[in-house]
XYZ file of C-alpha atoms in Angstrom:
313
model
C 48.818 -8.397 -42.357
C 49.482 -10.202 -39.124
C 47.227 -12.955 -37.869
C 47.427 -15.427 -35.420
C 44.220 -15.383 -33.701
C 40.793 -15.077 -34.012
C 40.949 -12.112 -32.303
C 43.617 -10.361 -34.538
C 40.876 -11.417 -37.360
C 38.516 -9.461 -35.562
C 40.402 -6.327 -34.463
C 41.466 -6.338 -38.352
C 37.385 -6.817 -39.285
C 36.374 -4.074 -37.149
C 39.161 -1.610 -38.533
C 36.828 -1.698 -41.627
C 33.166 -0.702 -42.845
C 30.842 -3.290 -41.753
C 29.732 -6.449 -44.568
C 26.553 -7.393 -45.442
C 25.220 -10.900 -44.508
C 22.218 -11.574 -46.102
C 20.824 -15.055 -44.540
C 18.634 -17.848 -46.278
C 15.941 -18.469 -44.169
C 16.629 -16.319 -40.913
C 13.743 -17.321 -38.701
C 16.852 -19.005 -36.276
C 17.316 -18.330 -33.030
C 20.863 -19.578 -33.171
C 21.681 -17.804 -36.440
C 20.170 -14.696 -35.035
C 21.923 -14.517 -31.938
C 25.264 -14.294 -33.828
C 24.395 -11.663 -36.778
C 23.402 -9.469 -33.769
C 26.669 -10.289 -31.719
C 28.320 -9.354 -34.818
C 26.242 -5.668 -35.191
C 27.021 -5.105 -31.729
C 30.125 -5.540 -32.301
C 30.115 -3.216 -35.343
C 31.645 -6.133 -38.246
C 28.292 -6.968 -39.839
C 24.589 -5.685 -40.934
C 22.625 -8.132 -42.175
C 19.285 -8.671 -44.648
C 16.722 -11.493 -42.898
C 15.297 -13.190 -45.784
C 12.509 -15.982 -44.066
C 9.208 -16.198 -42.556
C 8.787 -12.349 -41.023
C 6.237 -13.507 -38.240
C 8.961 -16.239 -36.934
C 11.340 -13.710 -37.416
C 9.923 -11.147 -35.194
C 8.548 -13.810 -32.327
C 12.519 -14.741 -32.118
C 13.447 -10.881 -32.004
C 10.763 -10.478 -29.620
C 12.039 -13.271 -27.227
C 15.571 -12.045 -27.604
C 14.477 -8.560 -26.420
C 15.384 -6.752 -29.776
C 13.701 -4.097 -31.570
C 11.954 -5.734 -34.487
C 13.230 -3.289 -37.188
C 16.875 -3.778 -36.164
C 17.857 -5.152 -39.325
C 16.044 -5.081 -43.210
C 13.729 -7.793 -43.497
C 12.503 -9.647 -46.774
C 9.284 -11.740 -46.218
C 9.498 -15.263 -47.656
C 7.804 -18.234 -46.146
C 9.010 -20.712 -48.389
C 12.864 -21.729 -47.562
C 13.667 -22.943 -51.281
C 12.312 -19.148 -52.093
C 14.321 -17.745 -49.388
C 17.454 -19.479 -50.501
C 17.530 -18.084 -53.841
C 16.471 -14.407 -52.989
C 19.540 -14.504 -50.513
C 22.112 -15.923 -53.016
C 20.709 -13.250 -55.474
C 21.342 -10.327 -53.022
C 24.644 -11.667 -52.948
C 24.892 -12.076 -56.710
C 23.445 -8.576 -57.411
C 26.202 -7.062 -54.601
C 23.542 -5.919 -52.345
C 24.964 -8.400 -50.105
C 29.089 -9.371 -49.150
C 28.266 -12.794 -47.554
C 25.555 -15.428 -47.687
C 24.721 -17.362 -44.592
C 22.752 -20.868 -44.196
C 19.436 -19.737 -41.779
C 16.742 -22.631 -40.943
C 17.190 -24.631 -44.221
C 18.273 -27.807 -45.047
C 22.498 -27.360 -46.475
C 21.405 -29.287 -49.767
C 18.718 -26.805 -50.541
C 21.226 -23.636 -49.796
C 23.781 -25.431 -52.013
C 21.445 -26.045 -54.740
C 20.322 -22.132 -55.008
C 24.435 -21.345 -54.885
C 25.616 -24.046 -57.228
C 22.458 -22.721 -59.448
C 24.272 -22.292 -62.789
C 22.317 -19.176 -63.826
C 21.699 -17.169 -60.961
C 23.789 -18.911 -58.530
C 27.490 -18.066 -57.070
C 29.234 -20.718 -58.607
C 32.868 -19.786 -58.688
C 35.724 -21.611 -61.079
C 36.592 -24.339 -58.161
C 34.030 -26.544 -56.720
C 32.634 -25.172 -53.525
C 34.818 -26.784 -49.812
C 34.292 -26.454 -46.392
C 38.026 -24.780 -44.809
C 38.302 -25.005 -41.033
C 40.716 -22.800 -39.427
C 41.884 -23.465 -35.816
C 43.445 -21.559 -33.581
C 45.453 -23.831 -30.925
C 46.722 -22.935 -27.191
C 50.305 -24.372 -27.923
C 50.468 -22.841 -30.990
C 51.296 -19.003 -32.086
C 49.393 -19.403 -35.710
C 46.347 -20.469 -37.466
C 46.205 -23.838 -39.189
C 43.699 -24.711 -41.585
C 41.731 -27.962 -42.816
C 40.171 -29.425 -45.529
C 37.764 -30.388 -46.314
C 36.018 -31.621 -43.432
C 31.930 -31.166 -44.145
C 31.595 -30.994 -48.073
C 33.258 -33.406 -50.512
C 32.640 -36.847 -49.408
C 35.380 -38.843 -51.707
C 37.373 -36.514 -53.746
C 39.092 -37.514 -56.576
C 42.795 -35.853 -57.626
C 41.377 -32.904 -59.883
C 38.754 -32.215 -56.755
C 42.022 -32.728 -54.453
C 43.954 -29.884 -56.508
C 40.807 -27.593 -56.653
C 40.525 -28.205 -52.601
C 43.998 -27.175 -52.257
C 43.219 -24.034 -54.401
C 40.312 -23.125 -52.290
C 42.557 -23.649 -48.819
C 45.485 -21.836 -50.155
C 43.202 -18.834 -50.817
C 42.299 -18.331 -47.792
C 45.305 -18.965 -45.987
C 46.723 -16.046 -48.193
C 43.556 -14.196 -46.856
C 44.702 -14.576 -42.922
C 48.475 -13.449 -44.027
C 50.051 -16.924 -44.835
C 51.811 -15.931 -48.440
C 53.243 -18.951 -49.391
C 51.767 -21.406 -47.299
C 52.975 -25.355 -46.569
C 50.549 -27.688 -47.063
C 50.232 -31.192 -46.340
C 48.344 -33.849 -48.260
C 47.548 -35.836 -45.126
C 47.641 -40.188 -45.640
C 48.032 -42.825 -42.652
C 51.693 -43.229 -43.667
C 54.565 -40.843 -45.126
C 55.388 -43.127 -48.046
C 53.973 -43.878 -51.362
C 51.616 -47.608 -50.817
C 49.883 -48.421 -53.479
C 47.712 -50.224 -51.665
C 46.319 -47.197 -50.015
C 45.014 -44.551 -53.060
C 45.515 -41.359 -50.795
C 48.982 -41.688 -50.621
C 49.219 -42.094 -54.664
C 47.048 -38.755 -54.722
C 49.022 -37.122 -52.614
C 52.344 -37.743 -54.175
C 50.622 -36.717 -57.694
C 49.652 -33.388 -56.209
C 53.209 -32.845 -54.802
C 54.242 -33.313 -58.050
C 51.846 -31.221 -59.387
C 52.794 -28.350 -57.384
C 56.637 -28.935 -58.389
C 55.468 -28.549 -61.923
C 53.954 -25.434 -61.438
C 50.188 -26.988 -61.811
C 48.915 -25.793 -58.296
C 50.831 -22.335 -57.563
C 51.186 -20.236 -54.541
C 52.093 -22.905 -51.995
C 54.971 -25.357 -51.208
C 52.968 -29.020 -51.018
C 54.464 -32.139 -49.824
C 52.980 -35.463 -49.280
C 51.892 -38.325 -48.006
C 52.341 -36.731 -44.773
C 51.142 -38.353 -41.433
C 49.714 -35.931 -39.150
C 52.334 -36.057 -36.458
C 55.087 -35.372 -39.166
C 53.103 -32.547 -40.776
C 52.766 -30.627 -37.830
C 55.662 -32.186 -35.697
C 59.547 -30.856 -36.489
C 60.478 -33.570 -33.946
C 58.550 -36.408 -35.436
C 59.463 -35.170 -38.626
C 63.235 -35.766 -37.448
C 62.223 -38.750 -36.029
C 61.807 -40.400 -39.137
C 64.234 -38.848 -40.920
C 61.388 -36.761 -43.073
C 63.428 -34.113 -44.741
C 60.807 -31.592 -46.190
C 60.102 -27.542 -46.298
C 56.251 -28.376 -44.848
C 57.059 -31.512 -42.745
C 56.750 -30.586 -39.202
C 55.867 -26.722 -40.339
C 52.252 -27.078 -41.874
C 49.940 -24.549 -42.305
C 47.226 -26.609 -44.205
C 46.269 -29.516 -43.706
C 44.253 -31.857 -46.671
C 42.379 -34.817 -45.788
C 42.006 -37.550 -47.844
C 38.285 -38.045 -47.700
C 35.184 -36.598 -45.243
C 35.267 -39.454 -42.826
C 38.549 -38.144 -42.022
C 37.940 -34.744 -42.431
C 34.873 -34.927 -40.146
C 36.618 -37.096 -37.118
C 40.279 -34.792 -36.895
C 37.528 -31.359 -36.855
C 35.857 -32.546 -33.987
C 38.890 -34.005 -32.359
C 40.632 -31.029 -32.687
C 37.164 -28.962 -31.308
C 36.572 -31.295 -28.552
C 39.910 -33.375 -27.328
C 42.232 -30.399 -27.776
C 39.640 -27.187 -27.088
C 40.823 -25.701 -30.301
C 39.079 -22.429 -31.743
C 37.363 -22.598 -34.696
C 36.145 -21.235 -37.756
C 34.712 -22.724 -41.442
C 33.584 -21.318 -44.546
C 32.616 -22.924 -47.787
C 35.103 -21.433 -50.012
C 35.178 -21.737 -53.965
C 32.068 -19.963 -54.678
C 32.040 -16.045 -55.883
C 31.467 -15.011 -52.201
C 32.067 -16.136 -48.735
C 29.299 -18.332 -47.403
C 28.637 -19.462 -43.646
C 27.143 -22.135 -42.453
C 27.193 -22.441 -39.062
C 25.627 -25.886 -37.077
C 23.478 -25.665 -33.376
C 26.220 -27.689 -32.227
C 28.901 -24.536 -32.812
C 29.797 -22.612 -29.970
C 28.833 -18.592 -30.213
C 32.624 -18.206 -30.135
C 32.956 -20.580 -33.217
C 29.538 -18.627 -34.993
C 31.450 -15.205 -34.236
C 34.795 -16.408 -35.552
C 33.209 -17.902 -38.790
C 31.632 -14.751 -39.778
C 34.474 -12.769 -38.955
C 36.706 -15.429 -40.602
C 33.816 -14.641 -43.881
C 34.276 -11.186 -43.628
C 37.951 -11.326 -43.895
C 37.134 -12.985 -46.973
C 35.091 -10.623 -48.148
C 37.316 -7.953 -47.712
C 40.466 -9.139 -49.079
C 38.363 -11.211 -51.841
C 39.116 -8.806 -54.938
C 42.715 -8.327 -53.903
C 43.659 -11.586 -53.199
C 42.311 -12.867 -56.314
C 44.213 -10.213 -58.204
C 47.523 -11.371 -56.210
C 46.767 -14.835 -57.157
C 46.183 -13.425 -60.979
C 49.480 -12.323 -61.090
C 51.280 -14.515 -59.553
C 49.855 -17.085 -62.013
């Protein structure tokens, strides 16, 4: 598979039988909008679990037929949370997706240790941009989710990004462990982290991808910088991932790359047994359409991937 665009992701997506979404609390204008930009454009159904009279005012307003998509009637949004994770868990559903509901309350029903979609890694947000000067898709993490993360939450972040950069067609994808300088400091812990998980990767503890840090951004994504400083590395100047070393960072490149350079976008939290969305009001319906298309994908390739990454372990 070839993709370098959002819309490659989509023409692949809509060469396939439509997925699922089954949304937490779907009484959301916003939310709604996009699962019916994604019928119409024949990638997704969807189950609205939420408060069925708010429901159908919003349908009403948006001029669509009430019974459009299966409803489930829950007022509460804890409730609605963990009916929509268990549609997912029971494989009536491919996808979950965050409605009108607090993220914490979602995360609690998916992280629920019983009935929940916990996976084997803990559960990171990946970004994956699509740049104007660029002919590929680069992908970030973790911008939204894991606040400070320690090495072993480092390596499972990795894990997460490198499994869906194998998703979009990257096989063996270069990833940067991203510091504010490209040599070890002591002084500064993320560039002791990142050397540890370069190491890490030599030994064979985090497979399917070539890792090399600390990197600086300009000499991760930058041949010429790279040069510059006489950075000799297979992922210096050529990465396709890019790990942060904590949120604040995480959070301040996303929207610099959304808003300063006009980048695409797409995020998923990734880690759990299925794809989950959670879009914000502040996402463009370009960036709501690519992250469920982006989930999708996901869900998809999700068995064979995994069994890929089986082997290859």
């Amino acid at each position: 598979m070839n993709v370098s665009s959002f819309k490659d992701i989509l023409r692949y997506v809509q060469q396939n039988k439509p997925k699922k979404i089954a949304i937490a609390a779907a009484q959301d204008t916003d939310v709604l909008e996009a699962v019916i930009k994604a019928k119409n454009l024949g990638i997704a159904e969807a189950i609205l679990v939420g408060d069925w009279k708010k429901i159908k005012e919003i349908l009403h307003l948006l001029e669509i037929k009430k019974d459009i998509f299966q409803v489930i009637d829950i007022k509460g949004t804890k409730e609605a949370a963990q009916k929509a994770v268990s549609l997912v868990r029971n494989m009536e559903a491919d996808i979950l997706m965050k409605g009108l509901i607090p993220t914490s309350e979602l995360l609690k029903a998916v992280l629920d240790k019983e009935n929940g979609l916990r996976g084997n890694n803990l559960l990171s947000h990946v970004a994956v941009f699509e740049f104007e000067q660029y002919n590929r898709l680069f992908i970030l993490s973790d911008a939204a989710m894991n606040i400070a993360p320690n090495l072993e939450e480092k390596r499972q972040i990795i894990e997460n990004a490198v499994f869906v950069a194998r998703a979009i067609g990257i096989e063996l994808p270069k990833v940067a462990v991203l510091s504010a300088v490209e040599l070890v400091n002591p002084a500064i812990n993320s560039t002791l982290d990142a050397a540890n998980l370069s190491k890490m990767a030599e030994r064979g503890q985090i497979k399917n991808a070539i890792i090399d840090g600390p990197l600086a951004l300009d000499n991760a994504v930058s041949e010429k910088a790279a040069a510059h400083k006489g950075i000799h590395s297979p992922v210096a100047g050529k990465a396709d991932v890019l790990i942060v070393p904590n949120i604040e960072a995480g959070n301040v490149l996303y929207k610099s790359f959304v808003y300063f350079a006009h980048a695409k976008s797409a995020g998923i939290l990734a880690g759990a047994k299925a794809p989950v969305v959670l879009t914000s009001r502040s996402d463009s319906a370009e960036t709501k359409i690519n992250s469920i298309s982006l989930s999708i994908l996901m869900s998809n390739l999700n068995g064979s991937v995994k069994q890929i990454m089986k082997n290859d372990n």
